[in-house]
Short mmCIF file of C-alpha atoms in Angstrom, two decimals:
data_model
loop_
_atom_site.label_atom_id
_atom_site.label_comp_id
_atom_site.label_asym_id
_atom_site.label_seq_id
_atom_site.Cartn_x
_atom_site.Cartn_y
_atom_site.Cartn_z
CA MET Z 24 -0.50 0.37 -0.23
CA ASN Z 25 1.22 3.54 -0.84
CA ASP Z 26 2.90 5.09 2.21
CA ASN Z 27 1.37 8.05 1.07
CA VAL Z 28 -2.41 6.67 2.05
CA LYS Z 29 -0.96 4.94 4.85
CA HIS Z 30 0.97 8.01 6.69
CA PHE Z 31 -1.08 10.06 6.16
CA GLN Z 32 -0.65 12.92 8.19
CA ILE Z 33 2.92 14.43 8.32
CA TYR Z 34 3.72 13.96 5.00
CA LEU Z 35 4.33 17.10 2.00
CA ILE Z 36 4.19 16.19 -1.24
CA PHE Z 37 3.72 20.09 -2.87
CA LEU Z 38 2.87 23.25 -0.82
CA SER Z 39 4.65 26.55 -2.09
CA VAL Z 40 3.26 29.71 -0.18
CA THR Z 41 4.53 33.19 -1.23
CA ALA Z 42 2.41 36.15 -0.84
CA PHE Z 43 -0.65 38.02 1.00
CA PHE Z 44 -1.55 41.03 0.21
CA SER Z 45 -3.57 45.05 0.80
CA CYS Z 46 -4.06 48.06 2.27
CA LYS Z 47 -6.19 51.25 1.68
CA GLN Z 48 -5.56 51.87 -2.19
CA GLY Z 49 -8.65 54.51 -2.66
CA THR Z 50 -12.05 54.31 -3.74
CA LYS Z 51 -13.15 50.92 -5.03
CA PRO Z 52 -15.01 50.38 -7.53
CA ASP Z 53 -19.23 49.80 -6.86
CA VAL Z 54 -19.18 45.98 -7.89
CA SER Z 55 -23.62 46.23 -5.99
CA GLY Z 56 -24.40 44.18 -9.68
CA ILE Z 57 -22.77 41.86 -10.97
CA ASP Z 58 -24.74 39.15 -10.41
CA LEU Z 59 -22.63 36.41 -7.78
CA ASN Z 60 -22.55 34.24 -5.22
CA ILE Z 61 -20.47 31.42 -4.19
CA LYS Z 62 -20.77 28.73 -1.40
CA ILE Z 63 -17.95 26.38 -0.58
CA GLU Z 64 -18.96 22.70 -1.06
CA ARG Z 65 -17.54 20.10 1.74
CA PHE Z 66 -16.42 17.18 0.29
CA ASP Z 67 -14.26 16.85 3.82
CA ARG Z 68 -17.82 16.60 5.40
CA ASP Z 69 -19.32 14.09 2.18
CA LEU Z 70 -16.23 12.17 2.16
CA PHE Z 71 -16.16 11.21 5.94
CA ALA Z 72 -19.94 10.67 6.19
CA GLY Z 73 -19.02 8.12 3.45
CA LYS Z 74 -17.18 5.90 6.17
CA GLN Z 75 -20.94 5.23 7.73
CA LYS Z 76 -21.81 4.46 3.35
CA GLY Z 77 -20.31 1.62 2.16
CA ILE Z 78 -17.03 2.05 0.04
CA PRO Z 79 -18.30 1.26 -3.48
CA GLN Z 80 -21.97 3.47 -2.48
CA THR Z 81 -19.18 6.63 -1.44
CA ASP Z 82 -17.60 6.31 -3.99
CA VAL Z 83 -20.04 5.98 -6.89
CA PHE Z 84 -22.00 9.28 -5.07
CA LEU Z 85 -17.91 11.62 -4.70
CA GLN Z 86 -17.69 10.19 -8.75
CA LYS Z 87 -21.45 11.88 -9.43
CA LYS Z 88 -20.25 14.95 -7.55
CA TYR Z 89 -16.94 16.29 -7.01
CA THR Z 90 -16.25 14.61 -10.80
CA ALA Z 91 -12.24 15.69 -11.15
CA PHE Z 92 -11.65 16.94 -7.79
CA TYR Z 93 -12.68 13.33 -7.03
CA ASP Z 94 -10.01 11.85 -9.38
CA ASP Z 95 -7.01 14.49 -8.59
CA TYR Z 96 -7.90 14.39 -4.72
CA VAL Z 97 -7.45 10.17 -5.59
CA HIS Z 98 -5.08 9.29 -7.52
CA GLN Z 99 -2.71 12.87 -7.33
CA MET Z 100 -3.81 14.02 -3.59
CA VAL Z 101 -3.73 11.69 -0.78
CA GLY Z 102 -2.75 8.02 -3.71
CA THR Z 103 -1.72 7.09 -6.45
CA PRO Z 104 -2.75 6.23 -10.01
CA GLU Z 105 -1.71 2.80 -8.67
CA TYR Z 106 -4.34 2.49 -6.32
CA ASP Z 107 -8.29 2.62 -7.20
CA ASN Z 108 -10.53 4.67 -5.54
CA ALA Z 109 -11.81 1.96 -3.46
CA THR Z 110 -8.48 1.06 -2.20
CA ILE Z 111 -7.59 4.47 -0.74
CA LEU Z 112 -11.23 4.97 1.10
CA SER Z 113 -10.35 2.18 2.73
CA THR Z 114 -6.87 2.91 3.55
CA LEU Z 115 -7.57 6.33 3.76
CA TYR Z 116 -11.16 5.11 6.84
CA LYS Z 117 -8.99 2.19 8.48
CA ASP Z 118 -6.42 5.19 9.57
CA GLN Z 119 -6.65 7.47 12.77
CA ALA Z 120 -5.51 10.28 11.73
CA TYR Z 121 -6.98 10.78 8.84
CA THR Z 122 -10.53 11.21 11.61
CA ASP Z 123 -8.78 13.46 14.10
CA LEU Z 124 -8.45 14.67 11.17
CA SER Z 125 -11.37 15.66 9.91
CA ARG Z 126 -12.99 16.20 14.04
CA ASP Z 127 -10.97 18.62 13.96
CA ALA Z 128 -10.86 20.10 10.25
CA ASP Z 129 -15.25 20.35 11.31
CA SER Z 130 -15.45 22.07 14.38
CA VAL Z 131 -12.43 25.32 13.37
CA PHE Z 132 -14.95 25.70 9.96
CA LYS Z 133 -18.82 23.86 11.51
CA THR Z 134 -19.37 27.28 8.83
CA MET Z 135 -17.42 28.67 6.10
CA GLU Z 136 -19.76 31.52 5.57
CA PRO Z 137 -17.68 34.24 6.38
CA GLN Z 138 -15.13 33.09 3.61
CA GLU Z 139 -18.48 31.97 0.74
CA LYS Z 140 -18.93 36.07 2.13
CA ALA Z 141 -15.34 37.05 1.15
CA LEU Z 142 -14.03 35.59 -1.93
CA THR Z 143 -17.86 36.22 -3.38
CA GLU Z 144 -16.59 40.44 -3.15
CA THR Z 145 -13.61 39.33 -3.69
CA PHE Z 146 -14.67 37.97 -7.14
CA LYS Z 147 -17.04 40.42 -7.69
CA TYR Z 148 -13.25 43.00 -8.23
CA ILE Z 149 -12.31 40.66 -10.09
CA LYS Z 150 -14.98 40.19 -12.25
CA TYR Z 151 -15.94 43.28 -12.90
CA TYR Z 152 -11.84 44.37 -13.62
CA TYR Z 153 -11.96 40.89 -15.69
CA PRO Z 154 -15.83 40.65 -17.35
CA GLN Z 155 -14.50 37.08 -19.24
CA VAL Z 156 -12.57 35.35 -15.64
CA LYS Z 157 -15.14 32.08 -15.45
CA VAL Z 158 -15.77 31.31 -11.01
CA PRO Z 159 -14.46 28.58 -10.17
CA LYS Z 160 -16.19 25.42 -7.83
CA PHE Z 161 -14.09 25.98 -4.44
CA ILE Z 162 -14.52 22.37 -2.74
CA ALA Z 163 -13.23 22.32 0.97
CA PHE Z 164 -10.77 18.97 1.89
CA ILE Z 165 -8.48 17.47 3.59
CA SER Z 166 -5.49 15.48 2.60
CA GLY Z 167 -2.95 15.48 5.31
CA PHE Z 168 -0.98 18.20 4.64
CA SER Z 169 -0.19 17.84 1.03
CA VAL Z 170 -2.02 20.85 -0.97
CA GLN Z 171 -3.54 23.59 0.01
CA THR Z 172 -5.15 25.47 -2.09
CA PRO Z 173 -4.69 23.58 -5.16
CA ILE Z 174 -6.34 24.29 -8.87
CA GLY Z 175 -7.81 22.02 -11.72
CA ASP Z 176 -9.89 21.20 -14.07
CA ASP Z 177 -13.01 24.32 -13.39
CA TYR Z 178 -12.70 24.63 -8.85
CA MET Z 179 -10.16 25.54 -6.21
CA GLY Z 180 -9.63 23.08 -3.81
CA ILE Z 181 -9.35 24.53 0.19
CA GLY Z 182 -6.68 22.69 1.84
CA LEU Z 183 -9.14 22.73 5.62
CA ASP Z 184 -6.38 21.07 7.37
CA MET Z 185 -3.52 24.27 5.98
CA PHE Z 186 -5.89 26.36 7.75
CA LEU Z 187 -6.39 24.80 11.06
CA GLY Z 188 -4.85 28.28 12.91
CA LYS Z 189 -1.15 28.35 14.51
CA ASP Z 190 -1.07 26.62 17.35
CA SER Z 191 -3.38 23.17 16.20
CA LYS Z 192 -0.84 20.33 17.05
CA TYR Z 193 -0.50 19.64 13.65
CA TYR Z 194 2.03 21.92 12.61
CA ARG Z 195 4.85 21.20 15.35
CA ALA Z 196 4.07 17.28 14.33
CA ILE Z 197 5.04 18.08 10.85
CA VAL Z 198 7.42 20.77 11.26
CA LYS Z 199 10.41 18.81 9.10
CA SER Z 200 8.32 19.38 6.30
CA VAL Z 201 6.53 22.73 7.13
CA PRO Z 202 8.38 25.35 9.41
CA LEU Z 203 6.46 27.40 11.83
CA TYR Z 204 7.74 30.28 10.63
CA ILE Z 205 5.66 28.94 7.24
CA SER Z 206 2.07 27.12 9.31
CA ARG Z 207 2.57 30.54 11.72
CA ARG Z 208 0.67 31.74 8.88
CA PHE Z 209 -2.58 28.07 8.41
CA THR Z 210 -5.15 30.29 10.21
CA PRO Z 211 -8.12 30.83 8.37
CA ASP Z 212 -7.64 34.82 8.08
CA TYR Z 213 -4.84 33.37 5.45
CA VAL Z 214 -7.88 31.62 3.41
CA VAL Z 215 -9.09 33.65 1.58
CA PRO Z 216 -6.10 36.02 0.60
CA ARG Z 217 -4.45 32.91 -0.14
CA ILE Z 218 -6.94 31.60 -2.95
CA THR Z 219 -7.21 35.40 -4.13
CA GLU Z 220 -2.68 34.99 -4.16
CA THR Z 221 -2.76 31.93 -5.58
CA PHE Z 222 -5.74 32.28 -8.07
CA ALA Z 223 -3.88 35.05 -9.71
CA ARG Z 224 -0.94 34.07 -10.30
CA GLU Z 225 -2.16 30.27 -11.23
CA GLU Z 226 -5.26 31.73 -13.71
CA LEU Z 227 -5.31 35.06 -14.26
CA PHE Z 228 -0.97 36.43 -14.76
CA PRO Z 229 1.49 32.80 -15.25
CA GLN Z 230 5.23 34.05 -14.25
CA ARG Z 231 6.70 34.44 -17.54
CA ASP Z 232 10.17 32.97 -18.66
CA GLU Z 233 12.08 35.80 -19.73
CA ASN Z 234 10.84 37.70 -16.23
CA ARG Z 235 14.99 36.52 -15.20
CA SER Z 236 16.43 39.89 -13.53
CA LEU Z 237 16.29 40.41 -10.25
CA LEU Z 238 15.05 43.65 -11.06
CA ALA Z 239 11.46 42.08 -13.48
CA LYS Z 240 10.60 39.99 -10.71
CA MET Z 241 9.87 42.36 -8.38
CA VAL Z 242 7.98 44.01 -10.57
CA GLU Z 243 5.80 41.05 -11.41
CA ASN Z 244 5.52 39.51 -7.49
CA GLY Z 245 4.77 43.63 -7.03
CA LYS Z 246 1.68 43.79 -9.37
CA VAL Z 247 0.15 40.46 -8.36
CA LEU Z 248 0.25 41.77 -4.34
CA TYR Z 249 -0.56 45.50 -6.25
CA PHE Z 250 -4.49 43.46 -7.04
CA MET Z 251 -5.35 42.16 -4.26
CA ASP Z 252 -5.47 45.47 -2.64
CA GLN Z 253 -7.09 47.08 -5.07
CA VAL Z 254 -9.53 42.66 -4.49
CA LEU Z 255 -9.82 42.26 -1.79
CA ASN Z 256 -11.59 43.68 1.03
CA ASP Z 257 -10.00 46.57 2.02
CA GLN Z 258 -9.69 45.25 6.20
CA VAL Z 259 -7.66 42.46 4.87
CA PRO Z 260 -3.82 43.72 6.50
CA ASP Z 261 -0.57 44.24 5.27
CA SER Z 262 0.93 41.83 6.77
CA VAL Z 263 -1.18 39.11 6.12
CA LYS Z 264 -1.55 39.59 2.27
CA ILE Z 265 2.29 38.93 2.22
CA GLY Z 266 2.32 37.06 5.21
CA TYR Z 267 4.78 38.56 7.90
CA THR Z 268 4.86 38.51 11.47
CA ASP Z 269 3.00 42.60 12.27
CA LYS Z 270 6.94 42.77 13.78
CA GLN Z 271 8.55 42.16 9.72
CA LEU Z 272 6.35 44.44 8.46
CA SER Z 273 6.62 47.18 10.39
CA TRP Z 274 10.82 46.98 9.90
CA CYS Z 275 10.36 46.87 6.10
CA LYS Z 276 8.41 50.10 6.92
CA ALA Z 277 11.35 51.54 8.95
CA TYR Z 278 14.26 50.13 6.45
CA GLU Z 279 12.58 51.23 3.41
CA GLY Z 280 15.22 52.70 2.04
CA ASP Z 281 17.86 51.35 3.60
CA ILE Z 282 16.83 48.27 1.42
CA TRP Z 283 16.42 49.95 -1.29
CA ALA Z 284 20.40 51.12 -1.32
CA TYR Z 285 21.18 48.21 -0.72
CA PHE Z 286 20.21 46.21 -3.82
CA MET Z 287 21.23 48.58 -5.76
CA GLN Z 288 24.53 49.49 -4.22
CA ASN Z 289 25.34 45.90 -4.13
CA ASN Z 290 24.28 46.30 -8.25
CA LEU Z 291 20.81 43.48 -7.61
CA LEU Z 292 18.34 44.86 -9.86
CA PHE Z 293 20.26 43.14 -12.64
CA GLU Z 294 20.96 40.88 -12.09
CA THR Z 295 19.68 37.93 -12.86
CA ASP Z 296 22.37 34.88 -11.58
CA PHE Z 297 19.79 32.51 -9.63
CA GLN Z 298 20.73 31.97 -5.95
CA LYS Z 299 21.64 35.28 -6.18
CA ILE Z 300 18.23 36.58 -5.87
CA GLN Z 301 16.27 33.68 -4.66
CA MET Z 302 17.39 35.17 -1.10
CA PHE Z 303 14.83 38.38 -2.27
CA LEU Z 304 12.14 36.63 -2.96
CA SER Z 305 11.91 33.38 -1.19
CA GLU Z 306 10.62 31.92 1.86
CA ALA Z 307 12.80 31.69 4.78
CA PRO Z 308 12.80 33.12 9.02
CA PHE Z 309 14.83 36.64 7.98
CA THR Z 310 17.00 37.68 4.62
CA PRO Z 311 20.42 36.97 5.98
CA GLY Z 312 23.53 39.94 5.51
CA LEU Z 313 20.12 42.78 6.61
CA GLY Z 314 18.93 43.86 9.71
CA GLU Z 315 20.58 43.55 13.59
CA LYS Z 316 19.71 39.72 14.67
CA ASN Z 317 17.74 38.50 12.28
CA GLU Z 318 14.36 41.20 13.28
CA SER Z 319 14.96 41.82 9.26
CA ALA Z 320 12.22 40.29 7.17
CA PRO Z 321 12.52 37.77 3.91
CA LYS Z 322 11.73 38.35 0.94
CA LEU Z 323 12.84 41.90 0.88
CA GLY Z 324 12.64 42.49 -2.95
CA ILE Z 325 8.86 41.09 -3.18
CA TRP Z 326 7.79 43.91 -1.20
CA ILE Z 327 9.87 46.83 -2.32
CA GLY Z 328 9.27 45.97 -6.45
CA TRP Z 329 4.96 46.25 -4.10
CA GLN Z 330 6.11 49.11 -3.16
CA MET Z 331 7.25 50.35 -6.31
CA VAL Z 332 3.95 49.72 -8.00
CA ARG Z 333 1.77 51.35 -5.25
CA LYS Z 334 4.20 54.65 -6.06
CA TYR Z 335 4.08 53.44 -10.01
CA MET Z 336 0.10 53.41 -9.74
CA THR Z 337 0.08 57.02 -7.59
CA GLU Z 338 1.86 58.85 -9.99
CA ASN Z 339 0.31 57.63 -12.89
CA PRO Z 340 -3.18 57.60 -12.77
CA LYS Z 341 -4.19 57.15 -16.12
CA VAL Z 342 -3.01 53.83 -15.76
CA SER Z 343 -6.07 51.07 -15.02
CA LEU Z 344 -6.01 48.37 -13.25
CA GLN Z 345 -5.99 46.69 -16.77
CA GLN Z 346 -3.30 48.03 -18.38
CA LEU Z 347 -0.37 47.96 -14.87
CA MET Z 348 -0.99 44.08 -15.43
CA ALA Z 349 -0.54 44.28 -18.82
CA GLU Z 350 3.32 45.85 -18.93
CA GLN Z 351 5.78 44.13 -18.77
CA ASP Z 352 8.48 46.60 -18.79
CA ALA Z 353 9.98 46.60 -15.01
CA GLN Z 354 12.42 49.69 -16.43
CA LYS Z 355 9.05 51.08 -17.74
CA ILE Z 356 7.77 51.12 -13.78
CA LEU Z 357 10.41 52.14 -12.21
CA ASN Z 358 10.81 54.79 -13.73
CA GLY Z 359 7.76 55.97 -13.55
CA ALA Z 360 7.44 54.95 -9.93
CA LYS Z 361 10.04 57.19 -9.59
CA TYR Z 362 11.16 55.65 -6.14
CA LYS Z 363 13.55 56.55 -4.30
CA PRO Z 364 12.41 55.88 -0.51
CA LYS Z 365 14.53 58.29 2.45
CA MET Z 366 17.47 56.33 4.38
CA GLU Z 367 16.02 56.33 8.35
CA PRO Z 368 18.54 58.98 9.51
#
C-alpha cells in the first residue's frame, strides 16, 4: 500500500506559500450589480460521511458530485494512480489520523459563511476588472497536509487542514516538512488571501520565463500584490497579504530606504543569477546580511516591488489596473514610479 495514503498525517507533496497582501488604495468600484454568490462545497464532510455508507456507494456518489476534483484527490493528493478508488478510500477510513484530522477541521470550520462572503466580494471585483473570467467551483477538503490551494479543471480546492490555526498540534508534528515560520500562517484568516493570490498567479497572470532579472521579478510580484490590494477587502492587513509578522512589516517600513540602497549599492536590480536573487524572493525566517539579530523580513525583493508598483500607480493615475497588469517593461515601472525611498538617518 502506498505510503502517502498509509501515513496520512505527516507528509508534504507540494506547498508554495508565497505572499498575501492589501491596503487602502482609494475607493473601490461599485460591484453591487454583479450577480455572484459563491458557495464552498464541503467535500471533507461528504467524504467523512461515507465511512458509514459503504465504500462502493460512497465512491459512486463522490464521482458524480465532484468529478475531476475527486479523481485528482484520490490519485494525486492522497494516493497514486496505481491504486483504485475503493482501495484508497478503505485505507483512509481505517486510518485514525484521518478521522482525527477530519473532526478537527470540522470543528474549526463549522461554517464557511465568512469565507464564502469574502470570496464573493473578491471575485466580484475580479469580474469587474476581467469580465471574461470564469469563477471556479470552490471545494473544501483535507489531504494530510498534501496541498493547500490546488487548482484543477474548473475548481479551486481549499485544504482545511492547512488553515486550522497556528497553534494546531499537527503543525509541530510536521515541522521538518513545514517550518513554523510558514505554518504560523495556517489560520482561517489566510483562506481568502491565499485563494486570491493563487488564482492571480496561476490563472490570470502566470509568471513569464523571460523575466529573469531581480527587478523584473520584483515588479512581477509587486503587480500581483497590488492586484490583491484592489480585489481583497480593505480590512485585510498588509501583513496577512504578504505573510509577514507585524514586526517584520514594521521593520520593512522603517528600513525601506536602506533596503533599496542595499539593492542599488550591490548592483542587484539587473542581476539574473538565480542563486543570488532567490534570497530576496523566497520564503525564509529572515534575509541574511540585512538587519541585526536576524530581525529582517524575508522576501524583500517582493516587498520593495510592491511599494514600487504602488508608487507607480500613485504617480500615474491614468493607468488602469488592466494596463498595469499587462505592462511587461519593469524599467518603465521603475522610472515611472520615481521610487526613491529615504534612508533612516
